């Protein structure tokens, strides 16, 4: 959970893309798709247990975890764009940063739920699945392209002093331990409805979900790869050098891959994190096939 404004460069402007924007939206859309036909039969997206659970998850698990990380290490949570002193210490404008952050983690999740409810009502389940999976991929891609900041294990002072760090140094650091603890807390809230609601869908629906997820990854990977190459060609050699020399957590593979290392990390993170999203779909399809044989 973090934010990024540029790819691994040392000095960033106070503008940024917040991954929680995509994450929140994707979570709300996911819960709607988990519910599927059970949600689609409701004339209102709000008057049902599925929405109540989604709202509880967003407000009681997801949003508090983000606020905790923001308070623990504001620099890391903002990809070292903001300092602790920027959050609420200079008047109401700075106080809006953590306020909007907490609010958006709930509001955008509700928006994702409502949009996918509407798509399910229209019988467009594939589009609903494509929408929330693509939103997850946007989040993973931002973290991948900004891996030098996302995986930086040092403190705010270390970053601004440009203290070198290796990518693998993040394992065991304070933020890593915090993420593991929050994952243990938030994870069951996320997977419980998937196993409870998603497993009730017919075999054909689960198989179609699996195909849609794989198609979504294939299509989006093409756009990612082509888009990154166009980006490099448009900005030219100066941008290539900035990507290669920008400060952040580093790894030896950058010497081999050069400027393409950001793209490779982006694709790897998408695959690794994506496995957490798609394995239940394969599990349920396999389970139903076993039941059918018996």
Short mmCIF file of C-alpha atoms in Angstrom, two decimals:
data_model
loop_
_atom_site.label_atom_id
_atom_site.label_comp_id
_atom_site.label_asym_id
_atom_site.label_seq_id
_atom_site.Cartn_x
_atom_site.Cartn_y
_atom_site.Cartn_z
CA UNK A 1 0.00 0.00 0.00
CA UNK A 2 1.79 3.06 -1.16
CA UNK A 3 1.78 5.87 -3.65
CA UNK A 4 4.07 6.83 -6.49
CA UNK A 5 4.47 9.87 -8.65
CA UNK A 6 7.45 8.98 -10.83
CA UNK A 7 9.58 5.93 -11.60
CA UNK A 8 12.40 5.65 -9.06
CA UNK A 9 13.63 9.23 -9.36
CA UNK A 10 15.21 11.09 -6.50
CA UNK A 11 13.17 14.26 -6.26
CA UNK A 12 9.44 13.98 -6.87
CA UNK A 13 6.85 16.72 -7.26
CA UNK A 14 3.95 16.81 -4.83
CA UNK A 15 1.66 15.02 -7.24
CA UNK A 16 1.15 11.29 -7.19
CA UNK A 17 -0.97 8.35 -8.21
CA UNK A 18 -2.28 6.55 -5.16
CA UNK A 19 -2.42 2.79 -5.57
CA UNK A 20 -5.14 2.61 -2.93
CA UNK A 21 -7.42 4.34 -5.44
CA UNK A 22 -7.21 1.27 -7.68
CA UNK A 23 -7.02 -1.18 -4.78
CA UNK A 24 -10.16 0.11 -3.07
CA UNK A 25 -12.12 0.12 -6.32
CA UNK A 26 -10.94 -3.39 -7.15
CA UNK A 27 -11.89 -4.73 -3.72
CA UNK A 28 -15.43 -3.41 -3.97
CA UNK A 29 -15.77 -4.82 -7.49
CA UNK A 30 -14.36 -8.16 -6.33
CA UNK A 31 -16.97 -8.58 -3.62
CA UNK A 32 -19.74 -7.82 -6.11
CA UNK A 33 -18.39 -10.48 -8.48
CA UNK A 34 -18.00 -12.96 -5.63
CA UNK A 35 -21.71 -12.51 -4.91
CA UNK A 36 -22.62 -12.80 -8.61
CA UNK A 37 -26.22 -13.81 -9.28
CA UNK A 38 -27.04 -13.58 -5.59
CA UNK A 39 -26.34 -9.83 -5.79
CA UNK A 40 -27.75 -9.32 -9.28
CA UNK A 41 -31.25 -10.32 -8.19
CA UNK A 42 -31.40 -7.35 -5.78
CA UNK A 43 -32.96 -4.19 -7.22
CA UNK A 44 -30.80 -2.05 -4.93
CA UNK A 45 -27.03 -2.44 -4.44
CA UNK A 46 -27.36 -1.38 -0.80
CA UNK A 47 -30.20 -3.45 0.69
CA UNK A 48 -28.47 -6.81 0.92
CA UNK A 49 -25.97 -8.71 3.04
CA UNK A 50 -23.30 -8.56 0.33
CA UNK A 51 -23.08 -4.78 0.50
CA UNK A 52 -23.18 -4.82 4.30
CA UNK A 53 -20.21 -7.18 4.42
CA UNK A 54 -18.30 -5.17 1.80
CA UNK A 55 -18.84 -1.98 3.77
CA UNK A 56 -17.70 -3.66 6.99
CA UNK A 57 -14.56 -4.95 5.28
CA UNK A 58 -13.67 -1.56 3.80
CA UNK A 59 -14.36 0.45 6.95
CA UNK A 60 -13.26 -2.00 9.65
CA UNK A 61 -10.29 -3.75 8.00
CA UNK A 62 -8.99 -2.16 4.81
CA UNK A 63 -9.20 1.57 5.61
CA UNK A 64 -7.79 1.19 9.17
CA UNK A 65 -4.84 -0.80 7.81
CA UNK A 66 -4.04 2.02 5.39
CA UNK A 67 -4.31 4.67 8.09
CA UNK A 68 -2.03 2.59 10.32
CA UNK A 69 0.66 2.45 7.62
CA UNK A 70 0.28 6.16 6.94
CA UNK A 71 0.89 6.90 10.61
CA UNK A 72 3.68 4.34 10.94
CA UNK A 73 5.72 5.62 8.01
CA UNK A 74 4.18 8.51 6.03
CA UNK A 75 7.22 8.71 3.75
CA UNK A 76 6.97 5.08 2.61
CA UNK A 77 3.18 5.17 2.35
CA UNK A 78 3.49 8.16 -0.01
CA UNK A 79 6.49 6.64 -1.85
CA UNK A 80 8.67 9.26 -0.15
CA UNK A 81 6.76 12.16 -1.66
CA UNK A 82 5.50 13.42 1.72
CA UNK A 83 7.20 13.69 5.09
CA UNK A 84 5.62 13.21 8.50
CA UNK A 85 5.69 16.95 9.01
CA UNK A 86 3.54 17.42 5.89
CA UNK A 87 0.54 15.63 7.38
CA UNK A 88 -1.60 18.10 9.26
CA UNK A 89 1.16 20.26 10.68
CA UNK A 90 0.71 23.22 8.34
CA UNK A 91 -3.01 23.89 8.57
CA UNK A 92 -6.21 22.44 7.19
CA UNK A 93 -4.87 21.80 3.68
CA UNK A 94 -2.26 19.33 4.93
CA UNK A 95 -4.81 17.82 7.31
CA UNK A 96 -6.89 16.92 4.25
CA UNK A 97 -4.23 14.45 3.05
CA UNK A 98 -4.83 11.72 5.69
CA UNK A 99 -8.55 12.59 5.78
CA UNK A 100 -9.08 12.07 2.05
CA UNK A 101 -6.83 9.02 2.17
CA UNK A 102 -9.03 7.29 4.76
CA UNK A 103 -12.26 8.40 3.10
CA UNK A 104 -11.23 7.22 -0.38
CA UNK A 105 -10.35 3.74 0.89
CA UNK A 106 -14.02 3.26 1.70
CA UNK A 107 -15.78 5.44 -0.89
CA UNK A 108 -13.98 4.04 -3.93
CA UNK A 109 -14.59 0.49 -2.75
CA UNK A 110 -18.31 1.27 -2.55
CA UNK A 111 -18.13 2.77 -6.04
CA UNK A 112 -16.51 -0.40 -7.41
CA UNK A 113 -19.21 -2.50 -5.77
CA UNK A 114 -22.03 -0.38 -7.23
CA UNK A 115 -20.60 -0.38 -10.77
CA UNK A 116 -20.13 -4.15 -10.79
CA UNK A 117 -23.60 -4.64 -9.28
CA UNK A 118 -25.00 -2.67 -12.22
CA UNK A 119 -22.98 -4.70 -14.73
CA UNK A 120 -24.15 -7.95 -13.13
CA UNK A 121 -27.74 -6.72 -13.35
CA UNK A 122 -27.16 -6.17 -17.09
CA UNK A 123 -25.81 -9.70 -17.46
CA UNK A 124 -22.28 -8.46 -18.18
CA UNK A 125 -20.32 -10.57 -15.72
CA UNK A 126 -17.25 -10.81 -17.97
CA UNK A 127 -16.95 -7.03 -18.16
CA UNK A 128 -17.36 -6.75 -14.39
CA UNK A 129 -14.57 -9.29 -13.89
CA UNK A 130 -12.36 -7.50 -16.42
CA UNK A 131 -12.95 -4.19 -14.64
CA UNK A 132 -11.87 -5.20 -11.16
CA UNK A 133 -8.96 -7.39 -12.33
CA UNK A 134 -7.68 -4.49 -14.45
CA UNK A 135 -7.92 -2.22 -11.43
CA UNK A 136 -5.78 -4.66 -9.45
CA UNK A 137 -3.27 -4.72 -12.30
CA UNK A 138 -3.07 -0.92 -12.30
CA UNK A 139 -2.14 -1.10 -8.62
CA UNK A 140 0.46 -3.84 -9.17
CA UNK A 141 1.93 -1.96 -12.14
CA UNK A 142 2.42 1.24 -10.17
CA UNK A 143 4.22 -0.71 -7.46
CA UNK A 144 6.28 -2.53 -10.09
CA UNK A 145 7.37 0.55 -12.01
CA UNK A 146 8.09 2.29 -8.70
CA UNK A 147 9.78 -0.68 -7.07
CA UNK A 148 12.83 1.38 -6.08
CA UNK A 149 10.59 3.33 -3.73
CA UNK A 150 8.14 0.58 -2.81
CA UNK A 151 10.92 -1.80 -1.72
CA UNK A 152 13.13 0.81 -0.06
CA UNK A 153 13.68 -0.45 3.52
CA UNK A 154 15.13 2.69 5.05
CA UNK A 155 13.55 5.52 6.96
CA UNK A 156 12.48 8.93 5.75
CA UNK A 157 15.86 10.30 6.85
CA UNK A 158 17.70 7.49 5.02
CA UNK A 159 15.85 8.28 1.80
CA UNK A 160 16.58 11.98 1.85
CA UNK A 161 20.20 11.25 2.77
CA UNK A 162 20.24 8.87 -0.25
CA UNK A 163 21.46 5.92 1.80
CA UNK A 164 21.90 3.00 -0.65
CA UNK A 165 19.76 -0.10 -0.21
CA UNK A 166 19.35 -3.46 -1.90
CA UNK A 167 15.92 -4.66 -2.96
CA UNK A 168 16.17 -7.72 -0.72
CA UNK A 169 16.96 -5.56 2.31
CA UNK A 170 13.23 -4.90 2.59
CA UNK A 171 12.71 -8.43 3.91
CA UNK A 172 12.48 -8.18 7.68
CA UNK A 173 12.36 -4.37 7.84
CA UNK A 174 9.69 -2.57 9.88
CA UNK A 175 7.32 -2.02 6.95
CA UNK A 176 7.70 -5.64 5.82
CA UNK A 177 6.74 -6.92 9.27
CA UNK A 178 3.83 -4.49 9.43
CA UNK A 179 2.55 -5.66 6.04
CA UNK A 180 2.78 -9.31 7.08
CA UNK A 181 0.83 -8.59 10.27
CA UNK A 182 -1.83 -6.59 8.43
CA UNK A 183 -2.08 -9.29 5.79
CA UNK A 184 -2.81 -11.87 8.48
CA UNK A 185 -5.54 -9.57 9.81
CA UNK A 186 -7.13 -8.42 6.53
CA UNK A 187 -6.64 -11.60 4.48
CA UNK A 188 -9.34 -13.74 6.14
CA UNK A 189 -11.87 -10.89 5.70
CA UNK A 190 -11.13 -10.94 1.97
CA UNK A 191 -11.05 -14.68 1.32
CA UNK A 192 -14.03 -15.62 3.51
CA UNK A 193 -16.70 -14.28 1.11
CA UNK A 194 -14.80 -15.66 -1.86
CA UNK A 195 -15.01 -19.19 -0.47
CA UNK A 196 -18.53 -18.66 0.85
CA UNK A 197 -20.15 -16.82 -2.07
CA UNK A 198 -18.02 -17.68 -5.07
CA UNK A 199 -18.11 -21.44 -4.43
CA UNK A 200 -21.90 -21.40 -4.78
CA UNK A 201 -21.74 -20.45 -8.47
CA UNK A 202 -22.39 -23.16 -11.08
CA UNK A 203 -19.44 -24.86 -12.76
CA UNK A 204 -19.95 -23.00 -16.03
CA UNK A 205 -19.76 -19.61 -14.30
CA UNK A 206 -16.57 -20.49 -12.45
CA UNK A 207 -14.94 -21.80 -15.62
CA UNK A 208 -15.91 -18.61 -17.45
CA UNK A 209 -14.42 -16.52 -14.62
CA UNK A 210 -11.16 -18.38 -15.00
CA UNK A 211 -11.03 -17.76 -18.76
CA UNK A 212 -11.91 -14.09 -18.29
CA UNK A 213 -9.14 -13.56 -15.75
CA UNK A 214 -6.55 -15.15 -18.03
CA UNK A 215 -7.76 -13.11 -21.03
CA UNK A 216 -7.62 -9.95 -18.93
CA UNK A 217 -4.01 -10.62 -17.99
CA UNK A 218 -3.04 -11.39 -21.58
CA UNK A 219 -4.69 -8.24 -22.99
CA UNK A 220 -3.34 -5.96 -20.28
CA UNK A 221 0.19 -7.35 -20.56
CA UNK A 222 0.19 -6.45 -24.26
CA UNK A 223 -0.86 -2.90 -23.42
CA UNK A 224 1.72 -2.68 -20.61
CA UNK A 225 4.63 -3.82 -22.75
CA UNK A 226 3.66 -1.74 -25.79
CA UNK A 227 2.85 1.31 -23.68
CA UNK A 228 6.20 1.22 -21.86
CA UNK A 229 8.15 1.00 -25.12
CA UNK A 230 6.20 3.92 -26.58
CA UNK A 231 6.86 5.86 -23.37
CA UNK A 232 10.61 5.32 -23.69
CA UNK A 233 10.64 6.19 -27.38
CA UNK A 234 8.66 9.36 -26.79
CA UNK A 235 10.86 10.69 -23.97
CA UNK A 236 14.11 9.45 -25.46
CA UNK A 237 17.57 8.97 -24.00
CA UNK A 238 17.14 11.47 -21.17
CA UNK A 239 14.29 9.44 -19.69
CA UNK A 240 16.26 6.22 -20.11
CA UNK A 241 19.13 7.67 -18.10
CA UNK A 242 16.76 8.92 -15.40
CA UNK A 243 15.29 5.44 -14.98
CA UNK A 244 18.75 3.90 -14.76
CA UNK A 245 20.29 6.38 -12.33
CA UNK A 246 17.35 7.38 -10.12
CA UNK A 247 17.79 6.72 -6.41
CA UNK A 248 15.97 3.85 -4.72
CA UNK A 249 16.32 0.21 -3.72
CA UNK A 250 18.44 -1.55 -6.35
CA UNK A 251 19.30 -5.07 -7.53
CA UNK A 252 22.01 -6.61 -9.69
CA UNK A 253 19.54 -7.55 -12.42
CA UNK A 254 19.39 -3.88 -13.41
CA UNK A 255 22.90 -4.19 -14.84
CA UNK A 256 21.69 -6.92 -17.16
CA UNK A 257 18.23 -5.58 -18.06
CA UNK A 258 19.00 -1.89 -18.09
CA UNK A 259 16.04 0.40 -18.58
CA UNK A 260 13.73 -2.58 -19.13
CA UNK A 261 14.18 -3.68 -15.51
CA UNK A 262 11.19 -1.55 -14.42
CA UNK A 263 8.97 -3.32 -16.94
CA UNK A 264 10.22 -6.76 -15.91
CA UNK A 265 9.59 -6.07 -12.22
CA UNK A 266 6.15 -4.72 -13.12
CA UNK A 267 5.24 -7.93 -14.97
CA UNK A 268 6.66 -10.15 -12.21
CA UNK A 269 4.72 -8.34 -9.49
CA UNK A 270 1.54 -8.58 -11.57
CA UNK A 271 1.98 -12.34 -11.89
CA UNK A 272 3.00 -12.99 -8.28
CA UNK A 273 0.28 -10.82 -6.75
CA UNK A 274 -2.23 -11.95 -9.35
CA UNK A 275 -1.85 -15.55 -8.24
CA UNK A 276 -3.46 -14.52 -4.96
CA UNK A 277 -6.51 -13.39 -6.93
CA UNK A 278 -6.98 -16.22 -9.40
CA UNK A 279 -6.11 -19.42 -7.51
CA UNK A 280 -9.53 -19.72 -5.84
CA UNK A 281 -11.20 -19.69 -9.27
CA UNK A 282 -9.04 -22.64 -10.34
CA UNK A 283 -9.62 -24.34 -6.98
CA UNK A 284 -13.40 -24.13 -7.24
CA UNK A 285 -13.52 -25.33 -10.84
CA UNK A 286 -11.29 -28.29 -9.98
CA UNK A 287 -13.40 -29.06 -6.91
CA UNK A 288 -16.65 -29.06 -8.84
CA UNK A 289 -15.16 -31.30 -11.54
CA UNK A 290 -14.25 -33.83 -8.81
CA UNK A 291 -17.80 -33.73 -7.43
CA UNK A 292 -19.19 -34.26 -10.91
CA UNK A 293 -17.06 -37.40 -11.45
CA UNK A 294 -18.22 -38.82 -8.13
#
